[in-house]
Amino acid sequence: MNPYTKYTLILSSVFLASCVNQNTKISANIMPTTNPCTKLELLKSAYYDDFAQLKEVNIGGRVSNMWKAKYQLFGENCQVFSWGGKQHTYSCSLVAPNEETARNYYQNAKKITQQCLGDEWKLEESERKHDDGMKTTFTNHDAKRSEKVTFSTHLVPTSGLFSTTWKIYYYVGNSSKPTNKKAK
């Protein structure tokens, strides 16, 4: 092997190693903990920056912009999406093997979120309108409108030809409609 080829391989290896190391550092800064309360706090902070640090790959969409998320709250199917660029939402979903498991996931998500957010966050639970599922929303009504982030979890049945599967969705975003500011 000639010296030029050796030098090129060594230099390429150094650059590749630095990229891998940098990606590891970025991942560690995004989610340096397994503590659920710290995870929720990081997601709340990321909301105020349109989840910019969590957006990995733009996967597009017909009606909205969507990005694969760098950080998975649970499962491996988390994404950030925005409707018309106005509001950004972080979303995760998980398919449960049966209704009992799905209900356990849902109850645990509700319990942990309430414990982590504290008493100023109000829990509102209701049946979903278009199916037999449930929805729990956590909102701090005392927060300023610009800081009104909402955490919610949904238990959703999806009927198939031969059986019903259950999904759990978890959202971090703003449940109020965006205001249209008119130019002065």
Tab-separated table of C-alpha atoms in Angstrom:
chain	number	residue	atom	x	y	z
A	1	MET	CA	0.000	0.000	0.000
A	2	ASN	CA	1.456	3.361	-0.943
A	3	PRO	CA	1.950	6.107	1.698
A	4	TYR	CA	-0.733	8.356	0.173
A	5	THR	CA	-3.379	5.615	0.494
A	6	LYS	CA	-2.339	4.889	4.102
A	7	TYR	CA	-2.509	8.591	4.974
A	8	THR	CA	-5.972	8.908	3.359
A	9	LEU	CA	-7.296	5.852	5.245
A	10	ILE	CA	-5.948	7.103	8.575
A	11	LEU	CA	-7.383	10.591	8.029
A	12	SER	CA	-10.763	9.161	6.979
A	13	SER	CA	-10.838	6.933	10.062
A	14	VAL	CA	-10.132	9.914	12.335
A	15	PHE	CA	-12.943	11.943	10.736
A	16	LEU	CA	-15.373	9.034	10.955
A	17	ALA	CA	-14.520	8.435	14.618
A	18	SER	CA	-15.051	12.119	15.421
A	19	CYS	CA	-18.482	12.057	13.731
A	20	VAL	CA	-19.560	8.978	15.683
A	21	ASN	CA	-18.272	10.552	18.906
A	22	GLN	CA	-20.133	13.808	18.135
A	23	ASN	CA	-23.402	11.926	17.498
A	24	THR	CA	-22.961	10.099	20.809
A	25	LYS	CA	-22.460	13.443	22.596
A	26	ILE	CA	-25.562	14.925	20.920
A	27	SER	CA	-27.651	11.892	21.912
A	28	ALA	CA	-26.394	12.113	25.487
A	29	ASN	CA	-27.376	15.792	25.658
A	30	ILE	CA	-30.861	15.070	24.348
A	31	MET	CA	-31.663	12.257	26.739
A	32	PRO	CA	-29.018	11.819	29.420
A	33	THR	CA	-31.369	10.121	31.893
A	34	THR	CA	-33.836	7.310	32.321
A	35	ASN	CA	-35.727	9.163	35.058
A	36	PRO	CA	-39.307	9.670	33.760
A	37	CYS	CA	-39.724	13.069	35.438
A	38	THR	CA	-36.511	14.374	33.892
A	39	LYS	CA	-37.642	13.046	30.508
A	40	LEU	CA	-40.930	14.944	30.775
A	41	GLU	CA	-39.125	18.119	31.853
A	42	LEU	CA	-36.796	17.845	28.854
A	43	LEU	CA	-39.764	17.384	26.533
A	44	LYS	CA	-41.491	20.417	28.060
A	45	SER	CA	-38.352	22.509	27.516
A	46	ALA	CA	-38.011	21.215	23.948
A	47	TYR	CA	-41.615	22.283	23.225
A	48	TYR	CA	-40.669	25.958	23.620
A	49	ASP	CA	-38.082	25.545	20.821
A	50	ASP	CA	-40.477	23.657	18.472
A	51	PHE	CA	-38.632	20.436	19.414
A	52	ALA	CA	-35.751	21.578	17.161
A	53	GLN	CA	-33.149	19.522	19.038
A	54	LEU	CA	-35.306	16.395	18.733
A	55	LYS	CA	-35.896	16.521	14.967
A	56	GLU	CA	-33.770	13.986	13.140
A	57	VAL	CA	-34.950	13.174	9.622
A	58	ASN	CA	-37.699	15.029	7.765
A	59	ILE	CA	-40.131	12.335	6.633
A	60	GLY	CA	-42.613	14.765	5.075
A	61	GLY	CA	-46.334	14.489	4.969
A	62	ARG	CA	-49.284	15.550	2.866
A	63	VAL	CA	-50.910	17.881	5.348
A	64	SER	CA	-48.151	18.444	7.878
A	65	ASN	CA	-44.384	18.508	8.276
A	66	MET	CA	-43.044	15.445	10.083
A	67	TRP	CA	-39.667	14.470	11.465
A	68	LYS	CA	-38.440	11.239	12.980
A	69	ALA	CA	-37.534	12.013	16.593
A	70	LYS	CA	-34.004	11.518	17.931
A	71	TYR	CA	-35.432	10.730	21.344
A	72	GLN	CA	-37.950	7.973	22.006
A	73	LEU	CA	-40.112	8.493	25.095
A	74	PHE	CA	-41.197	4.861	24.758
A	75	GLY	CA	-41.182	2.349	21.945
A	76	GLU	CA	-39.436	3.200	18.712
A	77	ASN	CA	-42.082	5.193	16.885
A	78	CYS	CA	-41.758	8.807	18.053
A	79	GLN	CA	-41.972	11.816	15.771
A	80	VAL	CA	-42.365	15.575	15.735
A	81	PHE	CA	-45.002	17.086	13.485
A	82	SER	CA	-46.397	20.518	12.759
A	83	TRP	CA	-49.583	21.648	11.093
A	84	GLY	CA	-48.837	24.550	8.794
A	85	GLY	CA	-45.711	25.416	10.781
A	86	LYS	CA	-47.798	26.958	13.586
A	87	GLN	CA	-47.636	24.383	16.369
A	88	HIS	CA	-45.242	21.529	16.868
A	89	THR	CA	-46.173	18.309	18.647
A	90	TYR	CA	-44.032	15.432	19.876
A	91	SER	CA	-45.822	12.107	19.525
A	92	CYS	CA	-45.094	8.480	20.372
A	93	SER	CA	-47.178	5.376	19.825
A	94	LEU	CA	-46.993	1.803	20.978
A	95	VAL	CA	-49.035	-1.246	19.956
A	96	ALA	CA	-50.047	-3.453	22.866
A	97	PRO	CA	-50.509	-7.217	22.461
A	98	ASN	CA	-53.964	-7.093	24.122
A	99	GLU	CA	-56.473	-4.787	25.814
A	100	GLU	CA	-55.318	-5.546	29.373
A	101	THR	CA	-51.696	-4.651	28.568
A	102	ALA	CA	-52.818	-1.517	26.736
A	103	ARG	CA	-54.887	-0.379	29.718
A	104	ASN	CA	-51.918	-0.991	32.039
A	105	TYR	CA	-49.640	1.103	29.792
A	106	TYR	CA	-52.267	3.846	29.683
A	107	GLN	CA	-52.799	3.871	33.473
A	108	ASN	CA	-49.032	3.897	34.126
A	109	ALA	CA	-48.489	6.780	31.676
A	110	LYS	CA	-51.280	8.735	33.373
A	111	LYS	CA	-49.949	8.013	36.892
A	112	ILE	CA	-46.307	8.851	36.108
A	113	THR	CA	-47.221	12.037	34.244
A	114	GLN	CA	-49.363	13.262	37.154
A	115	GLN	CA	-46.622	12.473	39.698
A	116	CYS	CA	-43.949	14.226	37.640
A	117	LEU	CA	-45.884	17.346	36.672
A	118	GLY	CA	-47.303	18.134	40.105
A	119	ASP	CA	-50.478	19.654	41.506
A	120	GLU	CA	-50.613	22.774	39.306
A	121	TRP	CA	-51.251	20.509	36.308
A	122	LYS	CA	-54.900	19.485	36.010
A	123	LEU	CA	-55.827	16.024	34.806
A	124	GLU	CA	-58.863	15.779	32.551
A	125	GLU	CA	-59.926	12.288	31.495
A	126	SER	CA	-62.679	11.520	29.000
A	127	GLU	CA	-63.849	8.969	26.502
A	128	ARG	CA	-62.635	9.489	22.959
A	129	LYS	CA	-65.326	10.737	20.560
A	130	HIS	CA	-64.845	8.379	17.611
A	131	ASP	CA	-64.032	5.062	19.283
A	132	ASP	CA	-64.219	3.193	22.598
A	133	GLY	CA	-60.887	4.522	23.826
A	134	MET	CA	-59.900	6.928	26.589
A	135	LYS	CA	-57.989	10.197	26.648
A	136	THR	CA	-56.185	11.936	29.506
A	137	THR	CA	-54.890	15.489	29.164
A	138	PHE	CA	-52.638	17.394	31.581
A	139	THR	CA	-52.689	21.188	31.358
A	140	ASN	CA	-51.378	23.956	33.576
A	141	HIS	CA	-54.223	26.469	33.231
A	142	ASP	CA	-52.258	29.102	35.166
A	143	ALA	CA	-49.473	29.208	32.557
A	144	LYS	CA	-49.288	32.067	30.064
A	145	ARG	CA	-50.898	31.268	26.719
A	146	SER	CA	-47.466	31.228	25.036
A	147	GLU	CA	-46.267	28.673	27.608
A	148	LYS	CA	-49.356	26.443	27.664
A	149	VAL	CA	-47.917	23.058	26.852
A	150	THR	CA	-50.182	20.017	27.131
A	151	PHE	CA	-49.283	16.410	27.874
A	152	SER	CA	-51.811	13.779	26.844
A	153	THR	CA	-52.095	10.045	26.548
A	154	HIS	CA	-54.680	8.140	24.516
A	155	LEU	CA	-55.844	4.544	24.648
A	156	VAL	CA	-57.123	3.654	21.168
A	157	PRO	CA	-58.740	0.443	19.897
A	158	THR	CA	-58.215	-0.273	16.193
A	159	SER	CA	-60.533	-2.866	14.756
A	160	GLY	CA	-59.191	-5.263	12.209
A	161	LEU	CA	-60.859	-7.947	10.147
A	162	PHE	CA	-60.328	-10.682	12.733
A	163	SER	CA	-59.426	-8.862	15.936
A	164	THR	CA	-59.038	-5.562	17.717
A	165	THR	CA	-55.585	-4.266	18.543
A	166	TRP	CA	-54.861	-1.516	21.026
A	167	LYS	CA	-52.500	1.430	20.689
A	168	ILE	CA	-51.263	3.915	23.232
A	169	TYR	CA	-50.379	7.409	22.042
A	170	TYR	CA	-48.497	10.037	24.025
A	171	TYR	CA	-48.422	13.676	22.910
A	172	VAL	CA	-46.568	16.778	24.068
A	173	GLY	CA	-47.810	19.978	22.445
A	174	ASN	CA	-50.461	22.643	22.786
A	175	SER	CA	-54.105	21.612	22.689
A	176	SER	CA	-55.398	25.133	22.029
A	177	LYS	CA	-55.797	26.399	18.505
A	178	PRO	CA	-53.121	28.800	17.262
A	179	THR	CA	-54.108	32.438	17.201
A	180	ASN	CA	-53.933	34.306	13.931
A	181	LYS	CA	-52.030	37.506	14.521
A	182	LYS	CA	-52.987	40.203	12.061
A	183	ALA	CA	-50.266	42.484	10.711
A	184	LYS	CA	-50.421	46.027	11.963
